[in-house]
Amino acid sequence: MKRQSLLAVGGWVAAAVLAVVVGVTAVSLLGTGITSGAVRPVSQDDAEQQLASREPSAPPAAGGSAPASPSPSGGADGAAPSAGAPEAEVMQSDAGSVAARCVGDDAVLDWWAPTQGYTVDDVDSGPDEDVSVEFESQQDAPDMEMTVVCAAGTPRLVVSDDD
């Protein structure tokens, strides 16, 4: 009887040690996402100030991978608007964000960025009467197309499901 008790206790200790080792290994493989400090939410004013202070980045090279950080994708030529150009207006949908401006009657996309779970599928950055970016869902959500037109010199957003 004592031998069976010792085997039971020894088996339980071995199982506990194995569970701890597996748990520690799993947490270390997940990286800093679980163990890092808390993330402070950014207020709308802070976000607008950060966006206003950024210059648009160049678009990713053809065949290249998407950027690792959630920074906006560049515009048609990757250059910042000239000093006399109208300021871009940031517009958002569930699928992503765009910054657009009007140059005369034409719209121009300065940058675009998908939200988590979406990728950029197709872009018409203009200048044109209407410019658009299609965000493709990586989940079961519908693809979304964000189209910008200019009305009286002001960019106007039209969002549509692209199913």
PDB file of C-alpha atoms in Angstrom:
ATOM      1  CA  MET A   1       0.000   0.000   0.000  1.00  0.00           C
ATOM      2  CA  LYS A   2       2.822   2.429   0.821  1.00  0.00           C
ATOM      3  CA  ARG A   3       4.445   1.722  -2.536  1.00  0.00           C
ATOM      4  CA  GLN A   4       1.236   2.703  -4.375  1.00  0.00           C
ATOM      5  CA  SER A   5       0.970   5.907  -2.324  1.00  0.00           C
ATOM      6  CA  LEU A   6       4.566   6.832  -3.118  1.00  0.00           C
ATOM      7  CA  LEU A   7       3.995   6.206  -6.826  1.00  0.00           C
ATOM      8  CA  ALA A   8       0.826   8.330  -6.760  1.00  0.00           C
ATOM      9  CA  VAL A   9       2.593  11.230  -4.992  1.00  0.00           C
ATOM     10  CA  GLY A  10       5.597  10.919  -7.309  1.00  0.00           C
ATOM     11  CA  GLY A  11       3.332  10.944 -10.380  1.00  0.00           C
ATOM     12  CA  TRP A  12       1.470  13.992  -9.080  1.00  0.00           C
ATOM     13  CA  VAL A  13       4.749  15.872  -8.433  1.00  0.00           C
ATOM     14  CA  ALA A  14       6.043  14.977 -11.922  1.00  0.00           C
ATOM     15  CA  ALA A  15       2.777  16.173 -13.511  1.00  0.00           C
ATOM     16  CA  ALA A  16       2.911  19.451 -11.532  1.00  0.00           C
ATOM     17  CA  VAL A  17       6.539  20.091 -12.566  1.00  0.00           C
ATOM     18  CA  LEU A  18       5.680  19.336 -16.199  1.00  0.00           C
ATOM     19  CA  ALA A  19       2.687  21.722 -16.081  1.00  0.00           C
ATOM     20  CA  VAL A  20       4.841  24.546 -14.661  1.00  0.00           C
ATOM     21  CA  VAL A  21       7.555  24.008 -17.305  1.00  0.00           C
ATOM     22  CA  VAL A  22       4.971  24.013 -20.109  1.00  0.00           C
ATOM     23  CA  GLY A  23       3.323  27.172 -18.704  1.00  0.00           C
ATOM     24  CA  VAL A  24       6.601  29.073 -18.367  1.00  0.00           C
ATOM     25  CA  THR A  25       7.643  28.044 -21.880  1.00  0.00           C
ATOM     26  CA  ALA A  26       4.286  29.149 -23.336  1.00  0.00           C
ATOM     27  CA  VAL A  27       4.485  32.572 -21.663  1.00  0.00           C
ATOM     28  CA  SER A  28       8.066  33.106 -22.849  1.00  0.00           C
ATOM     29  CA  LEU A  29       7.090  32.183 -26.425  1.00  0.00           C
ATOM     30  CA  LEU A  30       4.215  34.680 -26.396  1.00  0.00           C
ATOM     31  CA  GLY A  31       6.708  37.455 -25.803  1.00  0.00           C
ATOM     32  CA  THR A  32       6.230  40.753 -24.076  1.00  0.00           C
ATOM     33  CA  GLY A  33       2.546  41.117 -24.934  1.00  0.00           C
ATOM     34  CA  ILE A  34       1.465  39.505 -21.676  1.00  0.00           C
ATOM     35  CA  THR A  35       4.281  40.611 -19.399  1.00  0.00           C
ATOM     36  CA  SER A  36       4.792  44.189 -20.625  1.00  0.00           C
ATOM     37  CA  GLY A  37       3.428  47.218 -18.804  1.00  0.00           C
ATOM     38  CA  ALA A  38      -0.037  48.616 -19.357  1.00  0.00           C
ATOM     39  CA  VAL A  39      -0.748  50.543 -22.542  1.00  0.00           C
ATOM     40  CA  ARG A  40      -2.040  54.065 -22.054  1.00  0.00           C
ATOM     41  CA  PRO A  41      -4.901  54.937 -24.414  1.00  0.00           C
ATOM     42  CA  VAL A  42      -4.303  57.920 -26.687  1.00  0.00           C
ATOM     43  CA  SER A  43      -6.881  60.713 -26.594  1.00  0.00           C
ATOM     44  CA  GLN A  44      -8.436  62.020 -29.809  1.00  0.00           C
ATOM     45  CA  ASP A  45      -6.519  65.312 -29.429  1.00  0.00           C
ATOM     46  CA  ASP A  46      -3.195  63.502 -28.919  1.00  0.00           C
ATOM     47  CA  ALA A  47      -3.852  61.299 -31.965  1.00  0.00           C
ATOM     48  CA  GLU A  48      -4.664  64.310 -34.154  1.00  0.00           C
ATOM     49  CA  GLN A  49      -1.515  66.117 -32.975  1.00  0.00           C
ATOM     50  CA  GLN A  50       0.629  63.058 -33.707  1.00  0.00           C
ATOM     51  CA  LEU A  51      -0.926  62.650 -37.151  1.00  0.00           C
ATOM     52  CA  ALA A  52      -0.472  66.337 -37.941  1.00  0.00           C
ATOM     53  CA  SER A  53       3.208  66.207 -36.984  1.00  0.00           C
ATOM     54  CA  ARG A  54       3.977  63.165 -39.173  1.00  0.00           C
ATOM     55  CA  GLU A  55       5.074  63.313 -42.746  1.00  0.00           C
ATOM     56  CA  PRO A  56       3.544  60.667 -45.002  1.00  0.00           C
ATOM     57  CA  SER A  57       5.861  57.728 -45.556  1.00  0.00           C
ATOM     58  CA  ALA A  58       6.712  56.204 -48.904  1.00  0.00           C
ATOM     59  CA  PRO A  59       4.450  53.385 -50.099  1.00  0.00           C
ATOM     60  CA  PRO A  60       5.746  49.847 -49.644  1.00  0.00           C
ATOM     61  CA  ALA A  61       7.748  48.510 -52.568  1.00  0.00           C
ATOM     62  CA  ALA A  62       5.889  46.251 -54.967  1.00  0.00           C
ATOM     63  CA  GLY A  63       6.007  42.684 -53.724  1.00  0.00           C
ATOM     64  CA  GLY A  64       7.298  43.854 -50.337  1.00  0.00           C
ATOM     65  CA  SER A  65       5.771  42.925 -47.045  1.00  0.00           C
ATOM     66  CA  ALA A  66       3.499  45.148 -45.019  1.00  0.00           C
ATOM     67  CA  PRO A  67       5.140  47.369 -42.401  1.00  0.00           C
ATOM     68  CA  ALA A  68       5.596  45.760 -38.982  1.00  0.00           C
ATOM     69  CA  SER A  69       4.158  48.739 -37.133  1.00  0.00           C
ATOM     70  CA  PRO A  70       0.696  50.158 -37.718  1.00  0.00           C
ATOM     71  CA  SER A  71       2.059  53.286 -39.391  1.00  0.00           C
ATOM     72  CA  PRO A  72       0.110  54.698 -42.321  1.00  0.00           C
ATOM     73  CA  SER A  73       0.974  53.689 -45.861  1.00  0.00           C
ATOM     74  CA  GLY A  74       2.310  56.404 -48.113  1.00  0.00           C
ATOM     75  CA  GLY A  75       0.545  58.269 -50.819  1.00  0.00           C
ATOM     76  CA  ALA A  76       0.924  58.101 -54.569  1.00  0.00           C
ATOM     77  CA  ASP A  77       4.372  59.635 -54.688  1.00  0.00           C
ATOM     78  CA  GLY A  78       5.339  59.305 -51.007  1.00  0.00           C
ATOM     79  CA  ALA A  79       6.093  63.031 -50.797  1.00  0.00           C
ATOM     80  CA  ALA A  80       4.633  65.412 -48.272  1.00  0.00           C
ATOM     81  CA  PRO A  81       2.166  67.961 -49.628  1.00  0.00           C
ATOM     82  CA  SER A  82       3.712  71.302 -50.543  1.00  0.00           C
ATOM     83  CA  ALA A  83       3.435  74.251 -48.174  1.00  0.00           C
ATOM     84  CA  GLY A  84       0.594  75.834 -50.191  1.00  0.00           C
ATOM     85  CA  ALA A  85      -1.426  72.600 -50.458  1.00  0.00           C
ATOM     86  CA  PRO A  86      -4.606  72.205 -48.416  1.00  0.00           C
ATOM     87  CA  GLU A  87      -4.297  70.168 -45.238  1.00  0.00           C
ATOM     88  CA  ALA A  88      -5.427  66.554 -45.378  1.00  0.00           C
ATOM     89  CA  GLU A  89      -8.506  65.444 -43.458  1.00  0.00           C
ATOM     90  CA  VAL A  90      -8.300  62.137 -41.592  1.00  0.00           C
ATOM     91  CA  MET A  91     -11.342  59.887 -42.055  1.00  0.00           C
ATOM     92  CA  GLN A  92     -11.990  56.524 -40.434  1.00  0.00           C
ATOM     93  CA  SER A  93     -14.069  53.387 -40.847  1.00  0.00           C
ATOM     94  CA  ASP A  94     -14.115  50.017 -39.109  1.00  0.00           C
ATOM     95  CA  ALA A  95     -11.663  48.733 -41.747  1.00  0.00           C
ATOM     96  CA  GLY A  96      -9.098  51.529 -41.717  1.00  0.00           C
ATOM     97  CA  SER A  97      -8.209  55.201 -41.924  1.00  0.00           C
ATOM     98  CA  VAL A  98      -7.335  57.540 -44.775  1.00  0.00           C
ATOM     99  CA  ALA A  99      -6.050  61.095 -45.026  1.00  0.00           C
ATOM    100  CA  ALA A 100      -7.399  62.939 -48.053  1.00  0.00           C
ATOM    101  CA  ARG A 101      -7.374  66.473 -49.372  1.00  0.00           C
ATOM    102  CA  CYS A 102      -8.903  68.346 -52.271  1.00  0.00           C
ATOM    103  CA  VAL A 103      -6.813  69.984 -54.971  1.00  0.00           C
ATOM    104  CA  GLY A 104      -9.263  71.960 -57.035  1.00  0.00           C
ATOM    105  CA  ASP A 105     -12.098  69.560 -57.888  1.00  0.00           C
ATOM    106  CA  ASP A 106      -9.852  66.487 -57.538  1.00  0.00           C
ATOM    107  CA  ALA A 107      -9.332  64.346 -54.445  1.00  0.00           C
ATOM    108  CA  VAL A 108      -5.924  63.025 -53.354  1.00  0.00           C
ATOM    109  CA  LEU A 109      -5.178  60.307 -50.797  1.00  0.00           C
ATOM    110  CA  ASP A 110      -2.111  61.284 -48.749  1.00  0.00           C
ATOM    111  CA  TRP A 111      -1.985  58.073 -46.706  1.00  0.00           C
ATOM    112  CA  TRP A 112      -4.048  55.065 -45.687  1.00  0.00           C
ATOM    113  CA  ALA A 113      -3.783  52.474 -42.922  1.00  0.00           C
ATOM    114  CA  PRO A 114      -5.826  49.320 -42.318  1.00  0.00           C
ATOM    115  CA  THR A 115      -7.092  48.446 -38.856  1.00  0.00           C
ATOM    116  CA  GLN A 116      -6.156  45.151 -37.243  1.00  0.00           C
ATOM    117  CA  GLY A 117      -7.652  42.262 -39.194  1.00  0.00           C
ATOM    118  CA  TYR A 118      -7.570  44.083 -42.551  1.00  0.00           C
ATOM    119  CA  THR A 119      -4.981  44.538 -45.303  1.00  0.00           C
ATOM    120  CA  VAL A 120      -4.820  46.970 -48.208  1.00  0.00           C
ATOM    121  CA  ASP A 121      -6.054  45.300 -51.389  1.00  0.00           C
ATOM    122  CA  ASP A 122      -6.322  48.070 -53.978  1.00  0.00           C
ATOM    123  CA  VAL A 123      -5.555  51.814 -53.981  1.00  0.00           C
ATOM    124  CA  ASP A 124      -6.421  54.677 -56.336  1.00  0.00           C
ATOM    125  CA  SER A 125      -4.662  57.610 -54.667  1.00  0.00           C
ATOM    126  CA  GLY A 126      -5.446  60.196 -57.367  1.00  0.00           C
ATOM    127  CA  PRO A 127      -5.564  62.976 -58.063  1.00  0.00           C
ATOM    128  CA  ASP A 128      -8.949  62.164 -59.565  1.00  0.00           C
ATOM    129  CA  GLU A 129     -12.648  62.979 -59.162  1.00  0.00           C
ATOM    130  CA  ASP A 130     -12.882  60.098 -56.723  1.00  0.00           C
ATOM    131  CA  VAL A 131     -10.068  58.224 -54.988  1.00  0.00           C
ATOM    132  CA  SER A 132     -10.379  55.004 -53.057  1.00  0.00           C
ATOM    133  CA  VAL A 133      -8.698  52.313 -51.020  1.00  0.00           C
ATOM    134  CA  GLU A 134     -10.053  48.798 -50.558  1.00  0.00           C
ATOM    135  CA  PHE A 135      -9.413  47.073 -47.247  1.00  0.00           C
ATOM    136  CA  GLU A 136      -9.610  43.280 -47.408  1.00  0.00           C
ATOM    137  CA  SER A 137     -10.765  41.450 -44.283  1.00  0.00           C
ATOM    138  CA  GLN A 138      -8.538  38.685 -42.971  1.00  0.00           C
ATOM    139  CA  GLN A 139     -11.490  37.316 -40.979  1.00  0.00           C
ATOM    140  CA  ASP A 140     -15.183  36.795 -41.694  1.00  0.00           C
ATOM    141  CA  ALA A 141     -15.953  40.529 -41.877  1.00  0.00           C
ATOM    142  CA  PRO A 142     -16.853  42.055 -45.251  1.00  0.00           C
ATOM    143  CA  ASP A 143     -14.203  43.823 -47.319  1.00  0.00           C
ATOM    144  CA  MET A 144     -14.624  47.603 -47.178  1.00  0.00           C
ATOM    145  CA  GLU A 145     -13.980  50.277 -49.787  1.00  0.00           C
ATOM    146  CA  MET A 146     -13.378  53.854 -48.666  1.00  0.00           C
ATOM    147  CA  THR A 147     -14.005  56.346 -51.474  1.00  0.00           C
ATOM    148  CA  VAL A 148     -13.299  60.069 -51.162  1.00  0.00           C
ATOM    149  CA  VAL A 149     -14.841  62.751 -53.368  1.00  0.00           C
ATOM    150  CA  CYS A 150     -14.533  66.508 -53.120  1.00  0.00           C
ATOM    151  CA  ALA A 151     -17.606  68.665 -52.560  1.00  0.00           C
ATOM    152  CA  ALA A 152     -17.030  72.417 -52.469  1.00  0.00           C
ATOM    153  CA  GLY A 153     -13.322  71.851 -51.787  1.00  0.00           C
ATOM    154  CA  THR A 154     -13.957  69.537 -48.830  1.00  0.00           C
ATOM    155  CA  PRO A 155     -13.167  65.807 -48.865  1.00  0.00           C
ATOM    156  CA  ARG A 156     -16.253  63.617 -48.299  1.00  0.00           C
ATOM    157  CA  LEU A 157     -16.027  59.939 -47.383  1.00  0.00           C
ATOM    158  CA  VAL A 158     -18.259  57.159 -48.752  1.00  0.00           C
ATOM    159  CA  VAL A 159     -17.781  53.717 -47.163  1.00  0.00           C
ATOM    160  CA  SER A 160     -19.230  50.622 -48.803  1.00  0.00           C
ATOM    161  CA  ASP A 161     -19.089  46.877 -48.233  1.00  0.00           C
ATOM    162  CA  ASP A 162     -17.177  45.317 -51.098  1.00  0.00           C
ATOM    163  CA  ASP A 163     -18.742  41.857 -51.254  1.00  0.00           C
TER     164      ASP A 163
END
